Structure formats: C-alpha cells, structure tokens
C-alpha cells in the first residue's frame, strides 16, 4: 500500500506526526468540534473557542473521525485505541497501529496483522490481513498472501467481494478505485470490473469527478470514462478541492480549474489544496493563506500550516504550536 500508514495514520495532521494527503495537507474533523492540542509532552483536545475540552493525557492522538479519535498511551512505542467525544475509552489501547474510523469501522494492527473494530469497540473482523485500508463507499482494500501477495476488497460484513489480484490498490471514490496491474495503473468499479484500462504510470483517487493520472513524468486528469480532460503536463499535482487543483510547473505551484485554465499563477514554493475557501501556500520558508482569487488573507509567517477545518488552522510559528482563525488571530493558546 502506497498511502497513509503511520503509527497513528496522521489524520491528526501536524499534530503527533507529520502528515500528508492526496490533496496536500492533513485534515481535522470539524463535526466533532474538538481539536488535538499539546500541553507539555501530552496531547488532549480543545473546542472551537480554544477552551480545554479533554484532558491532555495521551502520548499522541489523531483527529476525531466518525465520532472517535485515535489515542496512544505508553510512550512512543505504546499502544493505540480510540476515545469518543466525551473522552470515554471506546476501543481499548491494545493495537500497534490504527487507521481513523470510517463508515463505522477502523482498521487496527496487532502482531503484524490487520483487522477491523466496530463502533461497539469489539473486533468486527479479527486481524488476519497483511495490510488494510479504511472503508470508503462500503468497501475496504485489504492485502493477503504475504510478501508477493495481492490487494482485493472486502464489504462491511468482512466478505471478500473483489478477489485479491492487484499489486496496489486505493480507496473507492466516486464509484471507482485506482489499482495497479502489471506495474500500470487503472481504475475498477465496485464489481471489480475494469472501468479505465491500466495504462498509466501513476494514478490517484477521483476527486470532484476527475481522476489524477501520470503519463511518464507528467500529471493530468481524466473523467470517469478514462477520457483525457486535462492533458498530462504538470510536474506534480493534487486532486480537485472546491473546484480547484494545485499543480506544479517547474519549481513552483499554482492552481487550475476543471477546464485546465490557470486561475492562480504558479508562483509559490509549495501549496496545499483549498479548504473552506482558503489554501495554505509557502513563499520561501514561510506559510500563509490565499483566497480563491490568489490574494493573501494571512501573510506568510508560519513555519508550518494545516488546512482550515471548522474555521481553524493548526500552525507552527517559531516552534510555537497554535490554532488560528481565518483572520490569523490566535484562538489557542490565547
């Protein structure tokens, strides 16, 4: 599996571990209204006003997802479990690694094998997969067969519904999943049928109706039939968010729309995808935020920055970790 496995699988983004996602930046789960926050060498959670919500007692945490947050106790090599929004233990800290809850399940690792726990805190499917991904659109990619094995997909009953046959596989998005066959990437539907032939050197999940694909060293976009919508021409790129996608030409980044037209010139040293109308961009060594017109809303001043979620962004300013609002005002610490 090429994406996302970390000790806490950093749904927590900048928090307990550095992070990434296909669109460039990690996400905090806004619906819970709770945000991971450090105090000394421990992690707890604050609310949207920056007030303490859950006591800092964990060695590392993940963001809330599907009503639960991953937490680690016992030091850097400690075990992982989950808490609910009240701070109550929902899944015992008994696992070596976890993925965020999604569609009622969370993938968990024990003794080098992956399984799934349910919202009741019990193991829905005992650990017996070599690797596993989160559920998406009712299916989850799993790896069987050990070294040299293959990826397939299970449904919510734990039944294998798409026979393991792929060298790599990603989550379903928009009814399609990108998979690798004979070192080439294509897309399948939920019946396991080829929807877009594996002719690409790289591929990422569909986002807002378009799939990101690589031909040689250049990235472009296809629609659900595999027809080219935006000719591969970029040195790097991300999925569409809020109608815009980040693209790299040479050494700088900008943004395009779904017609392939440049809407924000490539002039930044790094960028993240848009979230809640703003995108983090780096100029030199500092991060700031721009709006959809490319105007700075928060000038570059941070050493690191995450996307806005629920009106807040987690940033690092001269080694100080803080949450800021869309005006750049510190919400936490006050």
mmCIF file of C-alpha atoms in Angstrom:
data_model
loop_
_atom_site.group_PDB
_atom_site.id
_atom_site.type_symbol
_atom_site.label_atom_id
_atom_site.label_comp_id
_atom_site.label_asym_id
_atom_site.label_seq_id
_atom_site.Cartn_x
_atom_site.Cartn_y
_atom_site.Cartn_z
ATOM 1 C CA UNK A 1 0.000 0.000 0.000
ATOM 2 C CA UNK A 2 1.496 3.331 -1.053
ATOM 3 C CA UNK A 3 -0.508 5.738 1.103
ATOM 4 C CA UNK A 4 -1.109 6.753 4.650
ATOM 5 C CA UNK A 5 0.205 4.139 7.035
ATOM 6 C CA UNK A 6 1.825 5.672 10.076
ATOM 7 C CA UNK A 7 1.696 4.753 13.720
ATOM 8 C CA UNK A 8 -1.323 6.996 14.088
ATOM 9 C CA UNK A 9 -2.030 7.365 10.451
ATOM 10 C CA UNK A 10 -1.924 11.036 10.686
ATOM 11 C CA UNK A 11 -5.484 12.043 10.486
ATOM 12 C CA UNK A 12 -4.130 14.344 13.126
ATOM 13 C CA UNK A 13 -2.050 16.098 10.564
ATOM 14 C CA UNK A 14 0.610 18.323 12.013
ATOM 15 C CA UNK A 15 -0.241 17.102 15.476
ATOM 16 C CA UNK A 16 1.514 13.989 16.696
ATOM 17 C CA UNK A 17 3.223 13.272 13.423
ATOM 18 C CA UNK A 18 3.875 14.969 10.141
ATOM 19 C CA UNK A 19 1.255 14.165 7.564
ATOM 20 C CA UNK A 20 0.039 14.331 4.051
ATOM 21 C CA UNK A 21 -2.922 13.560 1.903
ATOM 22 C CA UNK A 22 -3.548 13.342 -1.780
ATOM 23 C CA UNK A 23 -4.582 16.962 -1.951
ATOM 24 C CA UNK A 24 -1.755 18.369 0.098
ATOM 25 C CA UNK A 25 -2.358 18.649 3.817
ATOM 26 C CA UNK A 26 -3.994 16.852 6.663
ATOM 27 C CA UNK A 27 -7.481 17.387 7.948
ATOM 28 C CA UNK A 28 -9.012 17.893 11.358
ATOM 29 C CA UNK A 29 -12.502 16.514 11.787
ATOM 30 C CA UNK A 30 -14.703 19.583 12.178
ATOM 31 C CA UNK A 31 -18.107 17.986 13.013
ATOM 32 C CA UNK A 32 -16.886 16.911 16.474
ATOM 33 C CA UNK A 33 -15.863 20.481 17.282
ATOM 34 C CA UNK A 34 -12.779 19.081 19.011
ATOM 35 C CA UNK A 35 -9.188 19.708 18.016
ATOM 36 C CA UNK A 36 -5.992 17.932 19.159
ATOM 37 C CA UNK A 37 -3.780 20.191 21.256
ATOM 38 C CA UNK A 38 -0.485 19.589 23.078
ATOM 39 C CA UNK A 39 0.397 20.518 26.618
ATOM 40 C CA UNK A 40 3.957 19.733 27.539
ATOM 41 C CA UNK A 41 4.643 16.247 26.243
ATOM 42 C CA UNK A 42 0.997 15.134 26.324
ATOM 43 C CA UNK A 43 -1.945 15.634 23.980
ATOM 44 C CA UNK A 44 -5.551 16.471 24.704
ATOM 45 C CA UNK A 45 -8.352 18.300 22.874
ATOM 46 C CA UNK A 46 -9.740 21.830 22.798
ATOM 47 C CA UNK A 47 -13.033 23.180 21.469
ATOM 48 C CA UNK A 48 -13.523 25.774 18.715
ATOM 49 C CA UNK A 49 -13.121 28.619 21.191
ATOM 50 C CA UNK A 50 -9.758 27.279 22.291
ATOM 51 C CA UNK A 51 -11.052 26.114 25.663
ATOM 52 C CA UNK A 52 -9.828 22.787 27.116
ATOM 53 C CA UNK A 53 -12.291 20.010 26.312
ATOM 54 C CA UNK A 54 -10.489 16.727 27.010
ATOM 55 C CA UNK A 55 -7.588 16.479 29.427
ATOM 56 C CA UNK A 56 -4.087 16.113 27.903
ATOM 57 C CA UNK A 57 -3.144 12.609 28.964
ATOM 58 C CA UNK A 58 -2.069 10.912 25.731
ATOM 59 C CA UNK A 59 1.341 10.473 24.147
ATOM 60 C CA UNK A 60 -0.102 11.031 20.672
ATOM 61 C CA UNK A 61 -3.547 11.469 19.154
ATOM 62 C CA UNK A 62 -5.417 11.502 15.875
ATOM 63 C CA UNK A 63 -8.225 13.817 14.856
ATOM 64 C CA UNK A 64 -11.822 12.860 15.507
ATOM 65 C CA UNK A 65 -13.345 10.935 12.634
ATOM 66 C CA UNK A 66 -16.750 9.277 12.614
ATOM 67 C CA UNK A 67 -17.105 10.224 16.281
ATOM 68 C CA UNK A 68 -13.853 8.698 17.527
ATOM 69 C CA UNK A 69 -10.225 9.762 17.890
ATOM 70 C CA UNK A 70 -7.166 7.533 17.999
ATOM 71 C CA UNK A 71 -5.054 7.876 21.150
ATOM 72 C CA UNK A 72 -1.727 6.384 22.183
ATOM 73 C CA UNK A 73 -0.558 5.554 25.702
ATOM 74 C CA UNK A 74 2.685 4.032 26.902
ATOM 75 C CA UNK A 75 5.168 6.266 25.123
ATOM 76 C CA UNK A 76 6.301 6.323 21.526
ATOM 77 C CA UNK A 77 6.147 2.551 21.319
ATOM 78 C CA UNK A 78 2.926 2.366 23.252
ATOM 79 C CA UNK A 79 -0.432 1.006 22.168
ATOM 80 C CA UNK A 80 -3.282 2.652 20.311
ATOM 81 C CA UNK A 81 -7.003 2.715 20.943
ATOM 82 C CA UNK A 82 -9.915 5.134 20.498
ATOM 83 C CA UNK A 83 -11.931 7.546 22.618
ATOM 84 C CA UNK A 84 -15.317 9.112 21.939
ATOM 85 C CA UNK A 85 -16.102 12.830 22.103
ATOM 86 C CA UNK A 86 -16.730 12.640 25.863
ATOM 87 C CA UNK A 87 -13.248 11.226 26.403
ATOM 88 C CA UNK A 88 -14.547 7.777 27.264
ATOM 89 C CA UNK A 89 -12.467 4.841 26.046
ATOM 90 C CA UNK A 90 -14.333 3.316 23.109
ATOM 91 C CA UNK A 91 -11.658 0.873 21.927
ATOM 92 C CA UNK A 92 -9.034 -0.370 24.353
ATOM 93 C CA UNK A 93 -5.431 0.724 23.766
ATOM 94 C CA UNK A 94 -4.274 -2.676 22.556
ATOM 95 C CA UNK A 95 -3.060 -2.081 18.998
ATOM 96 C CA UNK A 96 0.287 -1.350 17.407
ATOM 97 C CA UNK A 97 -1.217 0.957 14.772
ATOM 98 C CA UNK A 98 -4.650 2.165 13.730
ATOM 99 C CA UNK A 99 -6.433 3.985 10.931
ATOM 100 C CA UNK A 100 -9.204 6.540 11.585
ATOM 101 C CA UNK A 101 -12.800 5.363 11.904
ATOM 102 C CA UNK A 102 -14.703 5.481 8.636
ATOM 103 C CA UNK A 103 -18.193 4.195 7.910
ATOM 104 C CA UNK A 104 -18.392 2.558 11.323
ATOM 105 C CA UNK A 105 -15.094 0.678 11.239
ATOM 106 C CA UNK A 106 -11.435 1.325 11.987
ATOM 107 C CA UNK A 107 -8.549 -0.772 10.708
ATOM 108 C CA UNK A 108 -6.272 -1.912 13.549
ATOM 109 C CA UNK A 109 -2.939 -3.700 13.635
ATOM 110 C CA UNK A 110 -1.918 -6.352 16.142
ATOM 111 C CA UNK A 111 1.099 -8.653 15.890
ATOM 112 C CA UNK A 112 1.776 -7.567 12.293
ATOM 113 C CA UNK A 113 -1.735 -8.368 11.082
ATOM 114 C CA UNK A 114 -4.628 -6.041 10.342
ATOM 115 C CA UNK A 115 -8.293 -6.371 11.215
ATOM 116 C CA UNK A 116 -11.196 -4.037 11.983
ATOM 117 C CA UNK A 117 -13.003 -2.843 15.089
ATOM 118 C CA UNK A 118 -16.558 -1.550 15.102
ATOM 119 C CA UNK A 119 -18.245 1.323 16.887
ATOM 120 C CA UNK A 120 -19.028 -1.015 19.790
ATOM 121 C CA UNK A 121 -15.298 -1.330 20.472
ATOM 122 C CA UNK A 122 -15.193 -5.004 19.574
ATOM 123 C CA UNK A 123 -13.194 -6.649 16.818
ATOM 124 C CA UNK A 124 -15.593 -6.963 13.908
ATOM 125 C CA UNK A 125 -13.026 -8.836 11.803
ATOM 126 C CA UNK A 126 -10.091 -10.430 13.613
ATOM 127 C CA UNK A 127 -6.623 -9.318 12.476
ATOM 128 C CA UNK A 128 -5.643 -11.628 9.622
ATOM 129 C CA UNK A 129 -4.825 -9.303 6.724
ATOM 130 C CA UNK A 130 -1.256 -8.346 5.830
ATOM 131 C CA UNK A 131 -2.369 -4.760 5.304
ATOM 132 C CA UNK A 132 -5.639 -2.859 5.210
ATOM 133 C CA UNK A 133 -7.213 0.476 4.379
ATOM 134 C CA UNK A 134 -10.203 2.384 5.695
ATOM 135 C CA UNK A 135 -13.710 1.730 4.399
ATOM 136 C CA UNK A 136 -14.893 4.042 1.645
ATOM 137 C CA UNK A 137 -18.193 3.766 -0.198
ATOM 138 C CA UNK A 138 -18.878 0.454 1.522
ATOM 139 C CA UNK A 139 -15.645 -1.305 0.606
ATOM 140 C CA UNK A 140 -12.129 -1.522 2.046
ATOM 141 C CA UNK A 141 -8.916 -2.603 0.341
ATOM 142 C CA UNK A 142 -7.064 -5.459 2.054
ATOM 143 C CA UNK A 143 -3.826 -7.286 1.300
ATOM 144 C CA UNK A 144 -3.459 -11.061 1.587
ATOM 145 C CA UNK A 145 -0.831 -13.608 0.627
ATOM 146 C CA UNK A 146 2.140 -12.191 2.475
ATOM 147 C CA UNK A 147 5.133 -10.907 0.594
ATOM 148 C CA UNK A 148 4.260 -11.037 -3.071
ATOM 149 C CA UNK A 149 0.559 -11.176 -2.220
ATOM 150 C CA UNK A 150 -2.251 -9.120 -3.730
ATOM 151 C CA UNK A 151 -4.819 -6.487 -2.867
ATOM 152 C CA UNK A 152 -8.563 -7.021 -3.041
ATOM 153 C CA UNK A 153 -11.653 -5.574 -1.353
ATOM 154 C CA UNK A 154 -13.997 -6.598 1.450
ATOM 155 C CA UNK A 155 -17.504 -5.377 2.228
ATOM 156 C CA UNK A 156 -18.869 -4.390 5.628
ATOM 157 C CA UNK A 157 -19.548 -7.999 6.532
ATOM 158 C CA UNK A 158 -15.865 -8.798 6.086
ATOM 159 C CA UNK A 159 -16.520 -10.840 2.966
ATOM 160 C CA UNK A 160 -14.052 -10.559 0.109
ATOM 161 C CA UNK A 161 -16.119 -9.186 -2.764
ATOM 162 C CA UNK A 162 -13.300 -8.307 -5.171
ATOM 163 C CA UNK A 163 -10.740 -11.082 -5.397
ATOM 164 C CA UNK A 164 -7.188 -10.082 -4.387
ATOM 165 C CA UNK A 165 -5.428 -9.610 -7.711
ATOM 166 C CA UNK A 166 -3.872 -6.147 -7.655
ATOM 167 C CA UNK A 167 -0.302 -5.115 -6.923
ATOM 168 C CA UNK A 168 -1.544 -1.900 -5.317
ATOM 169 C CA UNK A 169 -4.994 -0.552 -4.559
ATOM 170 C CA UNK A 170 -6.593 2.596 -3.180
ATOM 171 C CA UNK A 171 -9.941 3.552 -1.693
ATOM 172 C CA UNK A 172 -13.100 3.903 -3.753
ATOM 173 C CA UNK A 173 -14.132 7.446 -4.616
ATOM 174 C CA UNK A 174 -16.928 8.345 -6.984
ATOM 175 C CA UNK A 175 -17.586 4.636 -7.558
ATOM 176 C CA UNK A 176 -14.069 3.969 -8.838
ATOM 177 C CA UNK A 177 -10.794 2.844 -7.273
ATOM 178 C CA UNK A 178 -7.319 3.099 -8.760
ATOM 179 C CA UNK A 179 -5.397 -0.175 -8.858
ATOM 180 C CA UNK A 180 -2.076 -1.389 -10.198
ATOM 181 C CA UNK A 181 -1.873 -4.280 -12.666
ATOM 182 C CA UNK A 182 1.464 -5.289 -14.163
ATOM 183 C CA UNK A 183 3.033 -2.075 -12.846
ATOM 184 C CA UNK A 184 0.439 0.102 -14.594
ATOM 185 C CA UNK A 185 -2.428 1.993 -13.005
ATOM 186 C CA UNK A 186 -6.073 1.980 -13.986
ATOM 187 C CA UNK A 187 -9.481 2.098 -12.300
ATOM 188 C CA UNK A 188 -12.065 -0.532 -11.383
ATOM 189 C CA UNK A 189 -15.734 -0.280 -10.425
ATOM 190 C CA UNK A 190 -17.338 -1.842 -7.359
ATOM 191 C CA UNK A 191 -17.905 -5.104 -9.189
ATOM 192 C CA UNK A 192 -14.173 -5.385 -9.709
ATOM 193 C CA UNK A 193 -14.518 -4.753 -13.426
ATOM 194 C CA UNK A 194 -12.048 -2.616 -15.310
ATOM 195 C CA UNK A 195 -13.563 0.832 -15.776
ATOM 196 C CA UNK A 196 -10.443 2.567 -17.074
ATOM 197 C CA UNK A 197 -7.700 0.385 -18.530
ATOM 198 C CA UNK A 198 -4.387 0.259 -16.634
ATOM 199 C CA UNK A 199 -2.361 2.416 -18.990
ATOM 200 C CA UNK A 200 -0.986 4.971 -16.553
ATOM 201 C CA UNK A 201 2.320 5.236 -14.733
ATOM 202 C CA UNK A 202 0.583 6.682 -11.702
ATOM 203 C CA UNK A 203 -2.933 7.431 -10.502
ATOM 204 C CA UNK A 204 -4.770 8.931 -7.553
ATOM 205 C CA UNK A 205 -8.391 8.567 -6.395
ATOM 206 C CA UNK A 206 -11.116 10.525 -8.166
ATOM 207 C CA UNK A 207 -11.987 13.878 -6.624
ATOM 208 C CA UNK A 208 -14.908 16.015 -7.743
ATOM 209 C CA UNK A 209 -15.410 13.873 -10.836
ATOM 210 C CA UNK A 210 -11.834 13.791 -12.110
ATOM 211 C CA UNK A 211 -9.004 11.313 -11.620
ATOM 212 C CA UNK A 212 -5.388 12.415 -11.361
ATOM 213 C CA UNK A 213 -3.123 10.308 -13.602
ATOM 214 C CA UNK A 214 0.527 10.279 -14.588
ATOM 215 C CA UNK A 215 1.923 9.516 -18.048
ATOM 216 C CA UNK A 216 5.681 9.314 -17.916
ATOM 217 C CA UNK A 217 6.626 12.123 -15.568
ATOM 218 C CA UNK A 218 3.654 14.371 -16.313
ATOM 219 C CA UNK A 219 0.343 14.571 -14.462
ATOM 220 C CA UNK A 220 -3.074 15.279 -15.948
ATOM 221 C CA UNK A 221 -6.748 14.462 -15.367
ATOM 222 C CA UNK A 222 -9.298 12.012 -16.786
ATOM 223 C CA UNK A 223 -13.051 11.660 -16.411
ATOM 224 C CA UNK A 224 -14.967 8.549 -15.355
ATOM 225 C CA UNK A 225 -14.735 7.038 -18.830
ATOM 226 C CA UNK A 226 -10.974 7.450 -18.964
ATOM 227 C CA UNK A 227 -11.147 10.284 -21.478
ATOM 228 C CA UNK A 228 -8.479 12.927 -21.046
ATOM 229 C CA UNK A 229 -9.915 16.175 -19.696
ATOM 230 C CA UNK A 230 -6.656 17.941 -18.901
ATOM 231 C CA UNK A 231 -3.614 16.763 -20.865
ATOM 232 C CA UNK A 232 -0.746 15.461 -18.699
ATOM 233 C CA UNK A 233 1.643 18.407 -18.489
ATOM 234 C CA UNK A 234 2.397 19.065 -14.834
ATOM 235 C CA UNK A 235 5.430 18.005 -12.829
ATOM 236 C CA UNK A 236 3.210 17.323 -9.825
ATOM 237 C CA UNK A 237 -0.434 17.850 -8.960
ATOM 238 C CA UNK A 238 -3.193 17.210 -6.451
ATOM 239 C CA UNK A 239 -6.847 16.286 -6.571
ATOM 240 C CA UNK A 240 -9.578 18.886 -7.054
ATOM 241 C CA UNK A 241 -10.944 20.623 -3.977
ATOM 242 C CA UNK A 242 -13.582 23.317 -4.090
ATOM 243 C CA UNK A 243 -13.284 23.266 -7.885
ATOM 244 C CA UNK A 244 -9.553 23.969 -7.950
ATOM 245 C CA UNK A 245 -6.489 21.726 -8.110
ATOM 246 C CA UNK A 246 -2.919 22.503 -7.136
ATOM 247 C CA UNK A 247 -0.391 21.924 -9.931
ATOM 248 C CA UNK A 248 3.369 22.264 -10.194
ATOM 249 C CA UNK A 249 5.179 23.581 -13.256
ATOM 250 C CA UNK A 250 8.928 23.513 -12.900
ATOM 251 C CA UNK A 251 9.715 24.501 -9.338
ATOM 252 C CA UNK A 252 6.596 26.483 -8.492
ATOM 253 C CA UNK A 253 2.959 25.759 -7.707
ATOM 254 C CA UNK A 254 -0.310 27.339 -8.761
ATOM 255 C CA UNK A 255 -3.967 26.354 -9.233
ATOM 256 C CA UNK A 256 -6.156 25.371 -12.182
ATOM 257 C CA UNK A 257 -9.897 24.892 -12.652
ATOM 258 C CA UNK A 258 -11.626 21.858 -14.154
ATOM 259 C CA UNK A 259 -11.201 23.228 -17.646
ATOM 260 C CA UNK A 260 -7.455 23.244 -17.148
ATOM 261 C CA UNK A 261 -7.269 27.032 -17.121
ATOM 262 C CA UNK A 262 -4.790 28.618 -14.738
ATOM 263 C CA UNK A 263 -6.691 30.639 -12.149
ATOM 264 C CA UNK A 264 -3.809 31.302 -9.747
ATOM 265 C CA UNK A 265 -0.366 31.611 -11.308
ATOM 266 C CA UNK A 266 2.372 29.150 -10.413
ATOM 267 C CA UNK A 267 4.494 31.332 -8.149
ATOM 268 C CA UNK A 268 4.565 29.531 -4.819
ATOM 269 C CA UNK A 269 7.270 27.251 -3.457
ATOM 270 C CA UNK A 270 4.667 24.841 -2.095
ATOM 271 C CA UNK A 271 0.904 24.757 -1.660
ATOM 272 C CA UNK A 272 -1.900 22.748 -0.123
ATOM 273 C CA UNK A 273 -5.356 22.166 -1.504
ATOM 274 C CA UNK A 274 -8.206 24.579 -0.829
ATOM 275 C CA UNK A 275 -10.292 24.033 2.271
ATOM 276 C CA UNK A 276 -13.119 26.297 3.397
ATOM 277 C CA UNK A 277 -12.182 28.830 0.740
ATOM 278 C CA UNK A 278 -8.522 29.188 1.690
ATOM 279 C CA UNK A 279 -5.309 27.413 0.716
ATOM 280 C CA UNK A 280 -2.011 27.339 2.574
ATOM 281 C CA UNK A 281 0.906 28.433 0.380
ATOM 282 C CA UNK A 282 4.618 28.702 1.054
ATOM 283 C CA UNK A 283 6.805 31.602 -0.047
ATOM 284 C CA UNK A 284 10.425 30.887 0.756
ATOM 285 C CA UNK A 285 10.346 29.227 4.163
ATOM 286 C CA UNK A 286 7.083 30.713 5.442
ATOM 287 C CA UNK A 287 3.467 29.644 5.026
ATOM 288 C CA UNK A 288 0.441 31.893 4.661
ATOM 289 C CA UNK A 289 -3.083 31.595 3.236
ATOM 290 C CA UNK A 290 -4.652 32.816 -0.005
ATOM 291 C CA UNK A 291 -8.254 33.002 -1.170
ATOM 292 C CA UNK A 292 -9.636 31.687 -4.458
ATOM 293 C CA UNK A 293 -8.540 34.853 -6.237
ATOM 294 C CA UNK A 294 -4.957 34.294 -5.142
ATOM 295 C CA UNK A 295 -4.996 37.193 -2.688
ATOM 296 C CA UNK A 296 -3.251 36.775 0.650
ATOM 297 C CA UNK A 297 -5.691 36.652 3.541
ATOM 298 C CA UNK A 298 -2.966 35.744 6.030
ATOM 299 C CA UNK A 299 0.539 36.777 5.039
ATOM 300 C CA UNK A 300 3.335 34.169 5.033
ATOM 301 C CA UNK A 301 4.610 33.930 8.607
ATOM 302 C CA UNK A 302 4.344 30.319 9.743
ATOM 303 C CA UNK A 303 6.922 27.553 9.695
ATOM 304 C CA UNK A 304 4.160 25.007 9.030
ATOM 305 C CA UNK A 305 0.414 25.184 8.434
ATOM 306 C CA UNK A 306 -2.527 22.842 8.019
ATOM 307 C CA UNK A 307 -5.842 23.312 6.199
ATOM 308 C CA UNK A 308 -8.770 25.179 7.709
ATOM 309 C CA UNK A 309 -11.395 22.941 9.232
ATOM 310 C CA UNK A 310 -14.285 24.282 11.231
ATOM 311 C CA UNK A 311 -12.788 27.741 10.841
ATOM 312 C CA UNK A 312 -9.443 26.889 12.445
ATOM 313 C CA UNK A 313 -5.987 26.005 11.151
ATOM 314 C CA UNK A 314 -3.178 24.360 13.118
ATOM 315 C CA UNK A 315 0.070 26.247 12.542
ATOM 316 C CA UNK A 316 3.610 26.303 13.870
ATOM 317 C CA UNK A 317 5.111 29.727 14.490
ATOM 318 C CA UNK A 318 8.743 29.756 15.654
ATOM 319 C CA UNK A 319 8.281 26.380 17.356
ATOM 320 C CA UNK A 320 5.031 27.537 18.982
ATOM 321 C CA UNK A 321 2.060 25.372 18.032
ATOM 322 C CA UNK A 322 -1.225 27.208 17.794
ATOM 323 C CA UNK A 323 -4.663 27.347 16.179
ATOM 324 C CA UNK A 324 -5.575 30.466 14.226
ATOM 325 C CA UNK A 325 -8.830 31.682 12.711
ATOM 326 C CA UNK A 326 -9.279 32.957 9.161
ATOM 327 C CA UNK A 327 -8.031 36.389 10.167
ATOM 328 C CA UNK A 328 -4.817 34.918 11.508
ATOM 329 C CA UNK A 329 -5.821 35.582 15.109
ATOM 330 C CA UNK A 330 -4.664 33.037 17.669
ATOM 331 C CA UNK A 331 -7.581 31.064 19.109
ATOM 332 C CA UNK A 332 -5.304 28.747 21.079
ATOM 333 C CA UNK A 333 -3.265 29.495 23.018
ATOM 334 C CA UNK A 334 -4.886 32.831 23.782
#
